[in-house]
Short mmCIF file of C-alpha atoms in Angstrom, two decimals:
data_model
loop_
_atom_site.label_atom_id
_atom_site.label_comp_id
_atom_site.label_asym_id
_atom_site.label_seq_id
_atom_site.Cartn_x
_atom_site.Cartn_y
_atom_site.Cartn_z
CA MET J 1 -5.79 9.95 19.15
CA VAL J 2 -6.39 10.31 23.24
CA ALA J 3 -9.33 12.00 24.14
CA ASN J 4 -9.49 15.16 26.48
CA TRP J 5 -12.36 14.30 28.97
CA SER J 6 -11.96 17.51 30.43
CA ASN J 7 -13.34 19.68 27.39
CA LEU J 8 -16.63 17.56 27.55
CA PRO J 9 -19.54 20.06 26.52
CA GLU J 10 -21.42 21.41 29.39
CA GLU J 11 -24.81 19.92 28.05
CA LEU J 12 -23.28 16.60 27.96
CA LEU J 13 -21.92 16.71 31.53
CA ASN J 14 -25.41 17.94 32.52
CA LEU J 15 -26.76 15.20 31.28
CA ILE J 16 -24.56 12.51 32.96
CA THR J 17 -25.14 14.15 36.35
CA VAL J 18 -28.71 13.88 36.63
CA ARG J 19 -28.41 10.15 36.06
CA LEU J 20 -26.24 9.51 38.77
CA PHE J 21 -27.30 7.38 41.44
CA SER J 22 -26.55 8.96 44.59
CA ILE J 23 -25.06 12.19 45.90
CA VAL J 24 -21.82 10.20 46.75
CA GLU J 25 -21.36 9.38 42.96
CA LEU J 26 -22.35 13.01 42.10
CA GLN J 27 -19.08 14.03 44.48
CA ARG J 28 -16.66 11.72 43.05
CA PHE J 29 -17.98 12.68 39.36
CA ARG J 30 -17.10 16.10 40.24
CA SER J 31 -14.00 15.31 41.86
CA ILE J 32 -12.19 14.36 38.13
CA CYS J 33 -11.24 17.89 37.08
CA THR J 34 -12.37 21.36 37.06
CA SER J 35 -14.40 21.52 34.32
CA TRP J 36 -16.42 18.68 35.63
CA ARG J 37 -16.65 20.04 38.88
CA ARG J 38 -18.20 23.34 37.37
CA SER J 39 -20.62 21.20 35.73
CA SER J 40 -24.34 21.97 36.28
CA LEU J 41 -26.20 20.32 39.57
CA TYR J 42 -29.46 20.78 38.00
CA GLY J 43 -32.03 18.06 39.04
CA VAL J 44 -29.65 16.83 42.17
CA ASP J 45 -31.00 17.15 45.74
CA LYS J 46 -27.73 17.93 48.07
CA ASN J 47 -29.66 16.90 50.93
CA ASN J 48 -30.98 13.39 49.77
CA PRO J 49 -28.32 11.05 49.11
CA PHE J 50 -30.65 9.05 46.77
CA PRO J 51 -32.57 10.41 43.69
CA ARG J 52 -35.83 12.46 44.41
CA ARG J 53 -39.09 10.35 44.27
CA GLY J 54 -41.59 12.73 43.13
CA SER J 55 -45.38 12.01 42.00
CA LEU J 56 -45.18 11.57 38.56
CA ILE J 57 -49.39 12.46 38.14
CA GLN J 58 -51.59 14.61 40.19
CA LEU J 59 -54.35 12.26 41.63
CA ASN J 60 -57.47 14.28 41.88
CA PRO J 61 -60.39 12.00 41.96
CA ILE J 62 -63.45 13.39 40.40
CA ALA J 63 -66.93 12.09 41.03
CA PRO J 64 -69.16 10.36 38.22
CA SER J 65 -70.77 12.85 36.00
CA GLU J 66 -72.69 13.01 32.53
CA THR J 67 -69.64 12.56 30.61
CA LEU J 68 -68.44 9.59 32.27
CA PRO J 69 -70.06 6.10 32.22
CA GLU J 70 -71.58 5.73 35.91
CA ASP J 71 -70.29 1.84 35.64
CA VAL J 72 -66.59 2.49 35.08
CA VAL J 73 -66.12 5.29 37.58
CA TYR J 74 -65.32 4.67 41.18
CA LYS J 75 -65.38 7.15 44.15
CA PHE J 76 -61.76 7.18 45.77
CA ASN J 77 -59.99 8.90 48.79
CA SER J 78 -59.12 12.66 47.81
CA GLY J 79 -55.81 12.07 49.83
CA SER J 80 -54.53 9.18 47.64
CA PHE J 81 -51.58 9.74 45.70
CA LEU J 82 -48.60 7.81 43.95
CA LEU J 83 -45.34 6.69 45.75
CA HIS J 84 -42.04 5.92 43.62
CA ASN J 85 -39.97 3.70 45.85
CA ALA J 86 -36.59 2.42 45.06
CA PHE J 87 -34.29 -0.33 46.20
CA PHE J 88 -30.44 0.37 46.26
CA ARG J 89 -27.53 -1.67 46.80
CA VAL J 90 -25.53 -0.18 49.53
CA THR J 91 -21.34 -0.86 50.17
CA LEU J 92 -18.79 0.35 52.08
CA SER J 93 -16.54 2.42 49.60
CA SER J 94 -13.46 0.74 51.08
CA SER J 95 -14.78 -2.79 50.37
CA THR J 96 -17.50 -3.02 47.64
CA SER J 97 -17.46 -6.63 46.83
CA LYS J 98 -20.62 -7.33 49.19
CA GLY J 99 -23.23 -4.92 50.34
CA TRP J 100 -26.73 -4.47 51.83
CA ILE J 101 -29.88 -3.59 50.35
CA ILE J 102 -32.30 -1.13 51.68
CA LYS J 103 -35.38 0.71 50.26
CA SER J 104 -35.92 4.13 50.11
CA ASP J 105 -39.06 6.68 50.29
CA LEU J 106 -39.53 10.47 50.22
CA ASP J 107 -42.50 12.18 52.25
CA ILE J 108 -43.37 14.49 49.54
CA ILE J 109 -46.87 15.23 50.83
CA ASN J 110 -46.00 16.12 54.60
CA SER J 111 -42.24 16.87 55.74
CA GLY J 112 -40.44 16.12 52.63
CA ARG J 113 -38.00 14.34 54.66
CA PHE J 114 -36.23 10.99 53.34
CA TYR J 115 -37.20 7.79 54.95
CA LEU J 116 -35.53 4.04 54.96
CA LEU J 117 -38.22 1.18 54.94
CA ASP J 118 -38.22 -2.24 55.68
CA THR J 119 -37.08 -3.97 52.09
CA LEU J 120 -39.88 -6.65 51.93
CA SER J 121 -42.91 -4.74 53.45
CA ARG J 122 -43.86 -1.02 53.47
CA GLY J 123 -43.20 -0.64 57.17
CA PRO J 124 -40.39 1.69 58.50
CA LEU J 125 -36.86 0.45 58.75
CA ARG J 126 -35.40 0.60 62.57
CA CYS J 127 -32.16 2.15 63.02
CA SER J 128 -30.15 3.58 65.57
CA SER J 129 -28.01 5.82 63.87
CA LYS J 130 -28.94 9.90 63.40
CA SER J 131 -26.54 10.59 60.67
CA LEU J 132 -24.05 9.20 58.21
CA ASP J 133 -21.07 10.08 56.54
CA LEU J 134 -22.33 9.19 52.58
CA LEU J 135 -18.63 9.37 51.28
CA GLU J 136 -18.18 6.13 53.34
CA PHE J 137 -20.84 4.33 51.05
CA THR J 138 -21.39 3.53 47.35
CA VAL J 139 -25.12 3.23 46.65
CA SER J 140 -26.56 2.01 43.17
CA GLU J 141 -30.35 1.68 42.52
CA ILE J 142 -31.38 -1.95 41.60
CA ARG J 143 -34.93 -1.69 41.18
CA GLU J 144 -38.03 0.70 41.44
CA ALA J 145 -41.86 0.32 42.39
CA TYR J 146 -45.02 2.52 42.24
CA VAL J 147 -47.50 2.31 45.04
CA VAL J 148 -50.90 3.95 45.35
CA VAL J 149 -51.35 5.21 48.70
CA TYR J 150 -54.70 5.52 50.16
CA GLN J 151 -53.39 7.47 53.38
CA SER J 152 -50.80 9.87 53.41
CA LYS J 153 -49.68 9.63 56.57
CA THR J 154 -50.18 5.91 57.40
CA ARG J 155 -49.21 4.76 53.86
CA VAL J 156 -51.92 2.35 53.67
CA THR J 157 -52.01 0.76 50.17
CA ALA J 158 -55.35 1.18 48.38
CA PRO J 159 -57.35 -1.85 48.17
CA ARG J 160 -57.72 -1.51 44.05
CA PHE J 161 -53.82 -1.23 43.73
CA GLU J 162 -52.30 -4.18 45.64
CA ARG J 163 -49.37 -4.46 42.61
CA SER J 164 -49.06 -1.17 40.41
CA VAL J 165 -47.13 0.11 37.46
CA LEU J 166 -46.90 3.45 35.84
CA VAL J 167 -47.92 3.49 32.32
CA ASN J 168 -48.37 5.73 29.30
CA VAL J 169 -51.72 5.63 27.86
CA LYS J 170 -52.97 6.68 24.53
CA VAL J 171 -55.38 9.37 24.82
CA ALA J 172 -56.14 10.86 20.84
CA GLU J 173 -52.82 11.47 19.74
CA ASP J 174 -51.00 12.44 22.73
CA TYR J 175 -49.76 9.77 25.77
CA HIS J 176 -50.40 10.46 29.24
CA HIS J 177 -49.20 9.03 32.45
CA GLY J 178 -51.38 6.45 34.34
CA VAL J 179 -51.49 3.81 36.85
CA LEU J 180 -52.44 0.39 36.23
CA GLY J 181 -53.13 -1.71 39.28
CA ILE J 182 -54.27 -5.41 40.59
CA GLY J 183 -56.84 -5.37 43.47
CA TRP J 184 -57.47 -7.52 46.20
CA ASP J 185 -60.31 -8.68 44.31
CA GLY J 186 -58.36 -9.90 41.10
CA TYR J 187 -59.44 -7.09 38.87
CA ILE J 188 -57.38 -4.88 37.05
CA HIS J 189 -57.93 -0.96 37.69
CA TYR J 190 -56.57 2.57 35.79
CA TRP J 191 -56.46 5.51 37.20
CA ASP J 192 -55.12 8.53 35.36
CA GLY J 193 -55.15 10.95 38.31
CA ASN J 194 -58.67 11.89 38.09
CA VAL J 195 -61.09 9.13 36.52
CA LEU J 196 -60.72 5.61 38.21
CA ARG J 197 -62.15 2.45 36.25
CA LYS J 198 -62.15 -1.36 36.07
CA LEU J 199 -60.80 -2.76 32.80
CA LEU J 200 -62.89 -5.26 30.89
CA GLN J 201 -61.80 -8.71 31.86
CA MET J 202 -61.78 -11.78 30.11
CA GLY J 203 -65.03 -13.99 31.36
CA THR J 204 -64.34 -14.64 34.98
CA ARG J 205 -60.80 -14.65 34.92
CA HIS J 206 -59.15 -12.90 38.37
CA PHE J 207 -55.64 -11.55 37.91
CA SER J 208 -52.67 -12.03 40.48
CA ASP J 209 -49.63 -9.55 39.13
CA ILE J 210 -48.58 -7.12 36.60
CA ILE J 211 -45.44 -5.96 35.47
CA VAL J 212 -43.79 -3.80 32.48
CA HIS J 213 -41.37 -6.46 30.99
CA LYS J 214 -39.35 -5.04 27.87
CA GLY J 215 -41.61 -2.11 27.48
CA VAL J 216 -44.74 -4.22 27.43
CA THR J 217 -47.23 -4.02 30.28
CA CYS J 218 -48.13 -7.84 31.08
CA VAL J 219 -50.77 -9.25 33.85
CA LEU J 220 -50.98 -12.93 35.04
CA ASP J 221 -54.24 -14.51 35.71
CA SER J 222 -55.68 -17.26 37.84
CA HIS J 223 -55.00 -20.12 34.88
CA GLY J 224 -51.23 -18.91 34.48
CA ILE J 225 -51.77 -17.04 31.44
CA VAL J 226 -50.00 -13.76 30.46
CA TRP J 227 -52.26 -11.04 28.69
CA CYS J 228 -50.76 -7.83 27.41
CA ILE J 229 -52.41 -4.45 28.04
CA SER J 230 -51.99 -1.97 25.07
CA SER J 231 -51.51 1.53 25.13
CA ASP J 232 -55.32 2.14 24.43
CA LEU J 233 -56.10 -0.40 27.49
CA GLU J 234 -57.00 -3.60 25.44
CA LEU J 235 -56.09 -6.81 26.74
CA SER J 236 -54.60 -9.47 24.22
CA ARG J 237 -53.27 -12.91 25.13
CA TYR J 238 -49.27 -12.99 25.50
CA GLY J 239 -48.50 -15.84 22.93
CA THR J 240 -50.01 -19.68 23.86
CA THR J 241 -48.50 -20.02 27.10
CA SER J 242 -50.33 -21.14 30.09
CA LEU J 243 -49.48 -22.74 33.62
CA ASP J 244 -53.05 -24.54 33.70
CA GLU J 245 -51.70 -28.00 33.98
CA THR J 246 -49.08 -27.03 36.67
CA ILE J 247 -50.82 -24.51 39.12
CA THR J 248 -51.37 -26.15 42.48
CA ASN J 249 -54.12 -24.51 44.04
CA GLY J 250 -55.69 -22.08 41.84
CA CYS J 251 -55.56 -19.04 43.69
CA TRP J 252 -54.80 -15.64 41.87
CA GLY J 253 -53.25 -14.39 44.85
CA ASP J 254 -50.07 -16.91 44.82
CA MET J 255 -48.65 -16.08 41.56
CA ARG J 256 -45.99 -13.37 41.20
CA PHE J 257 -43.85 -12.09 38.03
CA VAL J 258 -40.55 -12.03 38.54
CA GLU J 259 -37.84 -10.33 35.91
CA CYS J 260 -34.42 -11.75 36.22
CA SER J 261 -31.58 -11.28 33.59
CA ARG J 262 -34.35 -9.77 31.28
CA GLU J 263 -36.64 -13.03 31.42
CA LEU J 264 -39.77 -13.62 32.54
CA TYR J 265 -40.36 -15.84 35.22
CA VAL J 266 -43.64 -16.60 37.62
CA VAL J 267 -43.17 -17.83 41.33
CA GLU J 268 -45.98 -19.92 42.54
CA ARG J 269 -46.60 -20.05 46.51
CA LEU J 270 -47.64 -23.18 47.85
CA PRO J 271 -50.07 -23.33 50.89
CA ASN J 272 -50.05 -26.35 53.06
CA GLU J 273 -54.02 -26.11 52.21
CA ASN J 274 -56.52 -24.56 49.56
CA PRO J 275 -56.82 -20.94 50.68
CA ARG J 276 -60.28 -20.61 49.35
CA LYS J 277 -63.24 -23.13 50.14
CA ARG J 278 -66.75 -23.27 49.11
CA LYS J 279 -69.67 -23.40 51.72
CA ALA J 280 -72.76 -25.27 51.52
CA ALA J 281 -74.70 -22.23 50.34
CA GLY J 282 -72.27 -21.72 46.90
CA THR J 283 -70.11 -19.10 48.36
CA THR J 284 -66.46 -19.03 48.71
CA THR J 285 -64.57 -17.84 51.66
CA PHE J 286 -60.73 -17.18 51.74
CA TYR J 287 -58.32 -17.45 54.48
CA TYR J 288 -54.61 -17.41 55.10
CA SER J 289 -52.79 -20.52 54.71
CA ARG J 290 -49.17 -20.80 55.76
CA THR J 291 -46.62 -21.46 53.18
CA VAL J 292 -44.94 -24.70 52.71
CA GLY J 293 -42.69 -23.86 49.42
CA PHE J 294 -42.33 -22.28 46.10
CA LYS J 295 -42.51 -23.30 42.49
CA VAL J 296 -40.75 -21.39 39.68
CA TYR J 297 -41.71 -21.33 36.31
CA LYS J 298 -39.54 -19.53 33.19
CA MET J 299 -41.44 -18.47 29.76
CA ASP J 300 -40.11 -20.17 26.97
CA GLU J 301 -40.58 -18.14 24.17
CA GLU J 302 -39.52 -20.49 21.45
CA LEU J 303 -41.56 -23.54 22.94
CA GLY J 304 -44.47 -21.30 23.62
CA LYS J 305 -44.90 -22.77 27.25
CA TRP J 306 -43.78 -22.53 30.81
CA ILE J 307 -40.79 -24.50 32.14
CA GLU J 308 -40.47 -25.51 35.64
CA VAL J 309 -37.10 -24.31 37.00
CA LYS J 310 -35.18 -26.32 39.49
CA THR J 311 -32.55 -23.98 40.46
CA LEU J 312 -31.81 -20.24 40.26
CA GLY J 313 -28.10 -20.80 40.34
CA ASP J 314 -26.23 -17.84 42.05
CA LYS J 315 -29.54 -15.92 41.97
CA ALA J 316 -31.88 -15.19 44.76
CA PHE J 317 -35.38 -13.83 44.30
CA LEU J 318 -36.96 -10.80 46.62
CA MET J 319 -40.73 -11.28 46.99
CA THR J 320 -41.68 -7.78 48.31
CA SER J 321 -45.12 -6.26 48.96
CA ASP J 322 -44.36 -3.82 45.99
CA THR J 323 -42.41 -5.78 43.37
CA CYS J 324 -40.23 -8.82 42.97
CA PHE J 325 -36.95 -9.00 41.37
CA SER J 326 -33.55 -10.97 41.49
CA VAL J 327 -30.33 -10.33 42.78
CA LEU J 328 -26.79 -11.86 42.65
CA ALA J 329 -26.33 -13.81 46.04
CA HIS J 330 -22.67 -13.17 46.07
CA GLU J 331 -23.19 -9.42 46.00
CA PHE J 332 -24.93 -9.46 49.44
CA TYR J 333 -23.98 -10.26 52.92
CA GLY J 334 -25.74 -13.56 53.78
CA CYS J 335 -27.98 -13.76 50.81
CA LEU J 336 -28.41 -17.58 49.90
CA LYS J 337 -28.12 -18.27 46.54
CA ASN J 338 -30.83 -20.45 44.95
CA SER J 339 -33.47 -19.05 47.31
CA ILE J 340 -36.56 -17.08 47.65
CA TYR J 341 -36.94 -14.37 50.38
CA PHE J 342 -40.44 -13.57 51.65
CA THR J 343 -42.47 -12.35 54.22
CA GLU J 344 -45.22 -14.02 56.11
CA GLN J 345 -47.10 -13.42 59.37
CA ARG J 346 -44.60 -10.17 59.49
CA GLN J 347 -41.59 -12.44 59.87
CA ILE J 348 -39.07 -12.64 56.65
CA LYS J 349 -38.41 -16.07 55.67
CA LEU J 350 -36.48 -17.92 52.83
CA PHE J 351 -36.99 -20.86 50.87
CA LYS J 352 -34.29 -23.04 49.33
CA LEU J 353 -35.15 -24.88 46.37
CA ASP J 354 -32.69 -27.37 46.52
CA ASN J 355 -33.48 -28.94 42.91
CA GLY J 356 -37.33 -28.84 43.90
CA ASN J 357 -37.23 -30.13 46.98
CA GLY J 358 -36.52 -27.17 49.24
CA SER J 359 -37.03 -26.05 52.82
CA ILE J 360 -38.05 -22.98 54.56
CA ILE J 361 -35.80 -20.85 56.80
CA THR J 362 -36.14 -18.36 59.49
CA SER J 363 -34.22 -15.85 60.93
CA LYS J 364 -34.63 -17.46 64.40
CA SER J 365 -32.94 -20.71 62.70
CA SER J 366 -30.34 -18.95 60.40
CA LYS J 367 -30.00 -15.30 61.58
CA SER J 368 -26.58 -14.88 59.15
CA SER J 369 -28.81 -15.76 56.09
CA PHE J 370 -30.48 -12.55 56.60
CA GLN J 371 -27.99 -9.89 57.03
CA MET J 372 -28.36 -8.27 53.85
CA PHE J 373 -31.66 -6.71 55.15
CA SER J 374 -29.62 -5.25 58.34
CA PRO J 375 -26.93 -2.89 57.49
CA SER J 376 -24.42 -2.57 59.96
CA PHE J 377 -24.18 0.97 59.78
CA LEU J 378 -27.64 1.78 60.84
#
């Protein structure tokens, strides 16, 4: 029996339209037949080619009071708010085999305008085009990221939320949106929009990254151990996996999570020298050290340990300021497989793994390898 797709209930059509990636897909959806064209546009912004990224929680910090322990409440800039950025794959509708990657942001505080951002950083993307015919392109979302911004105009990241995720936290019998983040100091902080507090940590451990993996909030500490954060903000160890024996420099800022094909990876940056040194007085100073390579580890849950990965196959890892993720290299212009793209000193670079003996390539030496960050239509 052949189904008559034109007779789908309007409620179902509405559910489909609000899940479409962009206005381009919406127009194609509505062109199928008359009944589909009449479907509701509820929740779709006709003036924005990408889904609207609004703030999911109201961030209105309050000062410590008698009902809040002073040792867990911090002052926070009243102008801070939560951004929901998104990464998209954009292709020409006439040729969808290869595309570019762009990052979007919507200024919900000031102008309400839509912005394109530099993919690997939080800076604006320079473009010469003033307008685009969106029917020429196909747009699909590949990743999202949450950023707590310290100032609405300059988009400065809050120092206690260098890495952030949105979570549901259990309060009594209800669940509420909140933000968990890793600060520049390596500590975990939680913000429910009002109260900002530091989570109790395991001894002197510092943390480098945070991710929601298969519905579980995970954090990575300076020893390469993964911890889970429950809905009531309690920490527990995620299995027995540890990178203790393989960590090169022991600096918590040099390790990041990457989710690839639903599996969890850790990427460790290798500096040319230890970025932290002890002075004679016993204090520790930190300074930036040039990157000479990366190591990649994959969690083997059956063996209960991390396994070093020598090749990524056709995949490439993107280490952005907000989040890290993988892409299929053959789907993007110039993207090199088995590579890690990152920024250093405001310059985009890539590291070719080459079975663990990789090399770093810059845009000056191979401009074609970075084509996916420079769409030809902008």
